[in-house]
Amino acid sequence: MELHQLRCVIAIAESGTFTEAANALHLSQPALSHAVARLEKELGSRLFHRNSAGARLTAAGEALLAPARRALAEVISARTAVQAVAGLLSGQLSVIGVRTAAVETADLVVRFHHRHPGVQILVEQPADDRAVVEAVRNARCDIGVIHGTEAPPDLPHTPAGTQQLLALFPDELAPPGESVTVRYLAEVPLVVPLSGTSARARHDAFFRNLARQPTIAAECTDHSTAIELVRGGLGATLISGSRHARINTDGVVARRVRPDIRPDLAAIRRPHGSPAAEAFFRMLTP
């Protein structure tokens, strides 16, 4: 039994599909399936029920999940003990940032790298804040970057910046002027986050006090896809100013939103984290 096999089992259990788990672990799906198949052969039990809807744990898989998480936590603890002696000249830091804060997460990682260039940094970007919280809580990642409203009370957290949301329109639908109101956005077709995600809950909250709810043109999980749908003329979408500064603006136009929508971001970690995680938090302390 190998640690990377346990990581595969945990990732599939958390995501519910082999495809999403492979993406999270930066593996090809055949490599992930092979690792699980080898482990199932070694244990003599199937660990997952597979069907068109995804994968769910068998009874044997359920029995393995908690010990697998403990084993990974022990490995992290062992690494922490060595790093505490060796300092931060080397070692690893795993950072998981929600996809809607990808640019801000990358900026934080770059800042940390400049301070501690000897630390190898692993970065993941799931679509939902809840996946970030679970990855940190289960000791799969050291640091999480989420929206401040999603920070759980049982994990240490600290402010990690603020986003300013802009409205992005296809050229042909762009209104005149430099800004639009939230009420105006409720009158145009919108490309929005997937229903049931924390991103969608925050999005819907922007329109909660309006008599008219927005018209949904499309739902998707990825900002890059949303931008391309806007470019193709499906409707408008909300995008962070930091991401807008880095995209190809051909065929799209951004407008400020009135009143300002400025979601706060937060970094989270486990109590008694690694020296690298502690250093990451110190970097964010004014």
GROMACS .gro file of C-alpha atoms in nm:
model
  286
    1MET     CA    1   0.000   0.000   0.000
    2GLU     CA    2   0.149   0.332  -0.111
    3LEU     CA    3   0.073   0.688  -0.002
    4HIS     CA    4  -0.017   0.804  -0.351
    5GLN     CA    5  -0.279   0.527  -0.368
    6LEU     CA    6  -0.433   0.657  -0.046
    7ARG     CA    7  -0.433   1.009  -0.188
    8CYS     CA    8  -0.620   0.874  -0.491
    9VAL     CA    9  -0.885   0.706  -0.274
   10ILE     CA   10  -0.936   1.021  -0.066
   11ALA     CA   11  -0.960   1.245  -0.374
   12ILE     CA   12  -1.221   1.021  -0.540
   13ALA     CA   13  -1.423   0.999  -0.219
   14GLU     CA   14  -1.422   1.380  -0.183
   15SER     CA   15  -1.497   1.465  -0.545
   16GLY     CA   16  -1.733   1.179  -0.626
   17THR     CA   17  -1.582   1.113  -0.970
   18PHE     CA   18  -1.260   0.971  -1.109
   19THR     CA   19  -1.237   1.260  -1.357
   20GLU     CA   20  -1.245   1.536  -1.096
   21ALA     CA   21  -1.009   1.344  -0.868
   22ALA     CA   22  -0.759   1.300  -1.152
   23ASN     CA   23  -0.775   1.673  -1.226
   24ALA     CA   24  -0.725   1.762  -0.859
   25LEU     CA   25  -0.423   1.532  -0.831
   26HIS     CA   26  -0.282   1.637  -1.171
   27LEU     CA   27  -0.295   1.278  -1.295
   28SER     CA   28  -0.434   1.124  -1.609
   29GLN     CA   29  -0.753   0.928  -1.546
   30PRO     CA   30  -0.591   0.598  -1.657
   31ALA     CA   31  -0.308   0.654  -1.406
   32LEU     CA   32  -0.560   0.718  -1.130
   33SER     CA   33  -0.767   0.412  -1.222
   34HIS     CA   34  -0.453   0.197  -1.233
   35ALA     CA   35  -0.345   0.311  -0.885
   36VAL     CA   36  -0.688   0.229  -0.741
   37ALA     CA   37  -0.703  -0.106  -0.922
   38ARG     CA   38  -0.363  -0.206  -0.780
   39LEU     CA   39  -0.477  -0.116  -0.431
   40GLU     CA   40  -0.805  -0.307  -0.473
   41LYS     CA   41  -0.609  -0.610  -0.591
   42GLU     CA   42  -0.374  -0.587  -0.292
   43LEU     CA   43  -0.663  -0.555  -0.045
   44GLY     CA   44  -0.881  -0.811  -0.220
   45SER     CA   45  -1.185  -0.578  -0.212
   46ARG     CA   46  -1.351  -0.329  -0.441
   47LEU     CA   47  -1.330   0.020  -0.295
   48PHE     CA   48  -1.577   0.204  -0.522
   49HIS     CA   49  -1.909   0.148  -0.691
   50ARG     CA   50  -1.868   0.300  -1.039
   51ASN     CA   51  -2.157   0.414  -1.255
   52SER     CA   52  -2.242   0.687  -1.505
   53ALA     CA   53  -2.313   0.932  -1.221
   54GLY     CA   54  -1.968   0.892  -1.067
   55ALA     CA   55  -1.814   0.680  -0.793
   56ARG     CA   56  -1.914   0.610  -0.435
   57LEU     CA   57  -1.736   0.415  -0.165
   58THR     CA   58  -1.817   0.051  -0.099
   59ALA     CA   59  -1.826  -0.073   0.260
   60ALA     CA   60  -1.458  -0.164   0.223
   61GLY     CA   61  -1.386   0.184   0.087
   62GLU     CA   62  -1.565   0.345   0.381
   63ALA     CA   63  -1.356   0.134   0.620
   64LEU     CA   64  -1.035   0.249   0.448
   65LEU     CA   65  -1.114   0.621   0.423
   66ALA     CA   66  -1.055   0.730   0.784
   67PRO     CA   67  -0.729   0.531   0.828
   68ALA     CA   68  -0.609   0.668   0.493
   69ARG     CA   69  -0.667   1.023   0.609
   70ARG     CA   70  -0.488   0.951   0.937
   71ALA     CA   71  -0.194   0.801   0.749
   72LEU     CA   72  -0.157   1.111   0.532
   73ALA     CA   73  -0.185   1.332   0.840
   74GLU     CA   74   0.095   1.133   1.004
   75VAL     CA   75   0.314   1.180   0.698
   76ILE     CA   76   0.250   1.555   0.711
   77SER     CA   77   0.329   1.551   1.083
   78ALA     CA   78   0.657   1.369   1.017
   79ARG     CA   79   0.745   1.619   0.745
   80THR     CA   80   0.660   1.903   0.982
   81ALA     CA   81   0.892   1.766   1.250
   82VAL     CA   82   1.182   1.750   1.005
   83GLN     CA   83   1.106   2.095   0.864
   84ALA     CA   84   1.096   2.237   1.216
   85VAL     CA   85   1.458   2.124   1.252
   86ALA     CA   86   1.568   2.215   0.902
   87GLY     CA   87   1.380   2.546   0.891
   88LEU     CA   88   1.215   2.670   0.574
   89LEU     CA   89   1.510   2.634   0.342
   90SER     CA   90   1.340   2.332   0.190
   91GLY     CA   91   1.023   2.126   0.219
   92GLN     CA   92   0.677   2.150   0.067
   93LEU     CA   93   0.368   2.365   0.103
   94SER     CA   94   0.037   2.259  -0.052
   95VAL     CA   95  -0.202   2.545  -0.130
   96ILE     CA   96  -0.559   2.492  -0.247
   97GLY     CA   97  -0.748   2.798  -0.369
   98VAL     CA   98  -1.104   2.817  -0.492
   99ARG     CA   99  -1.111   2.866  -0.869
  100THR     CA  100  -1.292   3.202  -0.848
  101ALA     CA  101  -0.990   3.334  -0.654
  102ALA     CA  102  -0.729   3.174  -0.883
  103VAL     CA  103  -0.550   3.499  -0.963
  104GLU     CA  104  -0.534   3.608  -0.598
  105THR     CA  105  -0.413   3.262  -0.492
  106ALA     CA  106  -0.139   3.273  -0.754
  107ASP     CA  107  -0.031   3.620  -0.637
  108LEU     CA  108  -0.006   3.496  -0.276
  109VAL     CA  109   0.196   3.191  -0.382
  110VAL     CA  110   0.438   3.413  -0.578
  111ARG     CA  111   0.481   3.640  -0.273
  112PHE     CA  112   0.557   3.339  -0.054
  113HIS     CA  113   0.801   3.195  -0.308
  114HIS     CA  114   1.000   3.520  -0.314
  115ARG     CA  115   1.037   3.496   0.066
  116HIS     CA  116   1.107   3.121   0.079
  117PRO     CA  117   1.241   3.010  -0.262
  118GLY     CA  118   1.355   2.673  -0.129
  119VAL     CA  119   1.002   2.557  -0.049
  120GLN     CA  120   0.833   2.349  -0.319
  121ILE     CA  121   0.474   2.468  -0.361
  122LEU     CA  122   0.186   2.252  -0.484
  123VAL     CA  123  -0.127   2.438  -0.600
  124GLU     CA  124  -0.480   2.304  -0.656
  125GLN     CA  125  -0.789   2.494  -0.774
  126PRO     CA  126  -1.125   2.324  -0.715
  127ALA     CA  127  -1.449   2.489  -0.823
  128ASP     CA  128  -1.609   2.522  -0.480
  129ASP     CA  129  -1.508   2.669  -0.142
  130ARG     CA  130  -1.638   2.360   0.037
  131ALA     CA  131  -1.381   2.141  -0.141
  132VAL     CA  132  -1.107   2.375  -0.020
  133VAL     CA  133  -1.228   2.358   0.340
  134GLU     CA  134  -1.248   1.979   0.336
  135ALA     CA  135  -0.900   1.943   0.184
  136VAL     CA  136  -0.750   2.154   0.464
  137ARG     CA  137  -0.961   1.998   0.739
  138ASN     CA  138  -0.863   1.647   0.626
  139ALA     CA  139  -0.492   1.738   0.613
  140ARG     CA  140  -0.465   1.690   0.237
  141CYS     CA  141  -0.351   2.052   0.193
  142ASP     CA  142  -0.172   2.297   0.421
  143ILE     CA  143  -0.332   2.628   0.315
  144GLY     CA  144  -0.670   2.711   0.165
  145VAL     CA  145  -0.783   3.034  -0.001
  146ILE     CA  146  -1.159   3.084   0.005
  147HIS     CA  147  -1.420   3.358   0.018
  148GLY     CA  148  -1.438   3.508   0.365
  149THR     CA  149  -1.805   3.421   0.412
  150GLU     CA  150  -1.715   3.051   0.380
  151ALA     CA  151  -1.443   3.047   0.650
  152PRO     CA  152  -1.535   2.776   0.905
  153PRO     CA  153  -1.512   2.854   1.279
  154ASP     CA  154  -1.309   2.541   1.355
  155LEU     CA  155  -1.009   2.636   1.138
  156PRO     CA  156  -0.768   2.927   1.190
  157HIS     CA  157  -0.821   3.190   0.922
  158THR     CA  158  -0.689   3.533   0.831
  159PRO     CA  159  -0.782   3.797   0.569
  160ALA     CA  160  -0.625   3.729   0.230
  161GLY     CA  161  -0.737   4.029   0.026
  162THR     CA  162  -1.048   4.167  -0.141
  163GLN     CA  163  -1.188   4.122  -0.490
  164GLN     CA  164  -1.375   4.383  -0.691
  165LEU     CA  165  -1.633   4.228  -0.920
  166LEU     CA  166  -1.694   4.370  -1.266
  167ALA     CA  167  -1.973   4.297  -1.513
  168LEU     CA  168  -1.840   4.152  -1.838
  169PHE     CA  169  -2.051   4.196  -2.154
  170PRO     CA  170  -2.016   4.085  -2.515
  171ASP     CA  171  -1.937   4.385  -2.733
  172GLU     CA  172  -2.283   4.390  -2.892
  173LEU     CA  173  -2.465   4.393  -2.555
  174ALA     CA  174  -2.239   4.637  -2.370
  175PRO     CA  175  -2.435   4.928  -2.218
  176PRO     CA  176  -2.309   5.286  -2.254
  177GLY     CA  177  -2.114   5.447  -1.972
  178GLU     CA  178  -1.853   5.309  -1.733
  179SER     CA  179  -2.080   5.133  -1.483
  180VAL     CA  180  -2.406   4.941  -1.448
  181THR     CA  181  -2.636   4.877  -1.155
  182VAL     CA  182  -2.718   4.537  -1.007
  183ARG     CA  183  -3.078   4.605  -1.112
  184TYR     CA  184  -2.961   4.648  -1.473
  185LEU     CA  185  -2.781   4.313  -1.456
  186ALA     CA  186  -3.106   4.146  -1.350
  187GLU     CA  187  -3.256   4.256  -1.683
  188VAL     CA  188  -2.998   4.091  -1.910
  189PRO     CA  189  -2.915   3.721  -1.969
  190LEU     CA  190  -2.640   3.605  -1.732
  191VAL     CA  191  -2.378   3.329  -1.732
  192VAL     CA  192  -2.367   3.219  -1.369
  193PRO     CA  193  -2.194   2.961  -1.144
  194LEU     CA  194  -2.336   2.612  -1.125
  195SER     CA  195  -2.646   2.570  -0.909
  196GLY     CA  196  -2.574   2.421  -0.566
  197THR     CA  197  -2.222   2.561  -0.535
  198SER     CA  198  -2.109   2.820  -0.281
  199ALA     CA  199  -2.019   3.050  -0.572
  200ARG     CA  200  -2.379   3.036  -0.694
  201ALA     CA  201  -2.512   3.110  -0.345
  202ARG     CA  202  -2.295   3.424  -0.328
  203HIS     CA  203  -2.399   3.523  -0.680
  204ASP     CA  204  -2.770   3.487  -0.599
  205ALA     CA  205  -2.723   3.696  -0.282
  206PHE     CA  206  -2.623   3.997  -0.496
  207PHE     CA  207  -2.977   4.001  -0.642
  208ARG     CA  208  -3.170   3.897  -0.330
  209ASN     CA  209  -3.323   4.239  -0.259
  210LEU     CA  210  -3.453   4.291  -0.612
  211ALA     CA  211  -3.812   4.224  -0.708
  212ARG     CA  212  -3.694   4.064  -1.032
  213GLN     CA  213  -3.453   3.773  -1.026
  214PRO     CA  214  -3.193   3.754  -1.306
  215THR     CA  215  -3.241   3.562  -1.629
  216ILE     CA  216  -3.003   3.266  -1.648
  217ALA     CA  217  -2.855   3.208  -1.993
  218ALA     CA  218  -2.606   2.938  -1.887
  219GLU     CA  219  -2.447   2.780  -1.580
  220CYS     CA  220  -2.084   2.666  -1.567
  221THR     CA  221  -1.812   2.585  -1.314
  222ASP     CA  222  -1.514   2.750  -1.481
  223HIS     CA  223  -1.449   3.122  -1.522
  224SER     CA  224  -1.255   3.072  -1.845
  225THR     CA  225  -1.556   2.895  -1.995
  226ALA     CA  226  -1.788   3.169  -1.869
  227ILE     CA  227  -1.573   3.432  -2.038
  228GLU     CA  228  -1.584   3.244  -2.368
  229LEU     CA  229  -1.965   3.212  -2.341
  230VAL     CA  230  -1.985   3.588  -2.292
  231ARG     CA  231  -1.753   3.642  -2.586
  232GLY     CA  232  -1.988   3.425  -2.791
  233GLY     CA  233  -2.284   3.650  -2.707
  234LEU     CA  234  -2.480   3.435  -2.459
  235GLY     CA  235  -2.498   3.713  -2.200
  236ALA     CA  236  -2.307   3.894  -1.926
  237THR     CA  237  -2.119   3.755  -1.626
  238LEU     CA  238  -1.953   3.878  -1.308
  239ILE     CA  239  -1.573   3.858  -1.301
  240SER     CA  240  -1.307   3.975  -1.057
  241GLY     CA  241  -1.109   4.281  -1.160
  242SER     CA  242  -0.784   4.091  -1.109
  243ARG     CA  243  -0.888   3.819  -1.355
  244HIS     CA  244  -1.016   4.077  -1.606
  245ALA     CA  245  -0.673   4.241  -1.606
  246ARG     CA  246  -0.525   3.913  -1.734
  247ILE     CA  247  -0.774   3.800  -1.999
  248ASN     CA  248  -0.793   3.856  -2.372
  249THR     CA  249  -1.048   4.139  -2.398
  250ASP     CA  250  -1.125   4.093  -2.769
  251GLY     CA  251  -1.502   4.084  -2.807
  252VAL     CA  252  -1.584   4.165  -2.444
  253VAL     CA  253  -1.629   4.486  -2.242
  254ALA     CA  254  -1.614   4.531  -1.864
  255ARG     CA  255  -1.826   4.772  -1.659
  256ARG     CA  256  -1.806   4.861  -1.291
  257VAL     CA  257  -2.104   4.752  -1.081
  258ARG     CA  258  -2.300   4.994  -0.861
  259PRO     CA  259  -2.300   4.957  -0.570
  260ASP     CA  260  -1.952   4.806  -0.551
  261ILE     CA  261  -1.940   4.430  -0.498
  262ARG     CA  262  -1.617   4.357  -0.309
  263PRO     CA  263  -1.605   4.004  -0.163
  264ASP     CA  264  -1.338   3.941   0.100
  265LEU     CA  265  -1.101   3.647   0.073
  266ALA     CA  266  -0.958   3.443   0.360
  267ALA     CA  267  -0.672   3.198   0.405
  268ILE     CA  268  -0.735   2.895   0.625
  269ARG     CA  269  -0.508   2.630   0.774
  270ARG     CA  270  -0.520   2.348   1.026
  271PRO     CA  271  -0.424   2.414   1.389
  272HIS     CA  272  -0.060   2.330   1.454
  273GLY     CA  273   0.030   2.346   1.087
  274SER     CA  274   0.371   2.303   0.928
  275PRO     CA  275   0.640   2.573   0.958
  276ALA     CA  276   0.571   2.664   0.595
  277ALA     CA  277   0.199   2.709   0.667
  278GLU     CA  278   0.280   2.921   0.971
  279ALA     CA  279   0.513   3.134   0.756
  280PHE     CA  280   0.240   3.174   0.493
  281PHE     CA  281   0.004   3.306   0.761
  282ARG     CA  282   0.269   3.543   0.900
  283MET     CA  283   0.310   3.683   0.548
  284LEU     CA  284  -0.059   3.782   0.553
  285THR     CA  285  -0.042   3.949   0.894
  286PRO     CA  286  -0.019   4.330   0.863
   0.00000   0.00000   0.00000
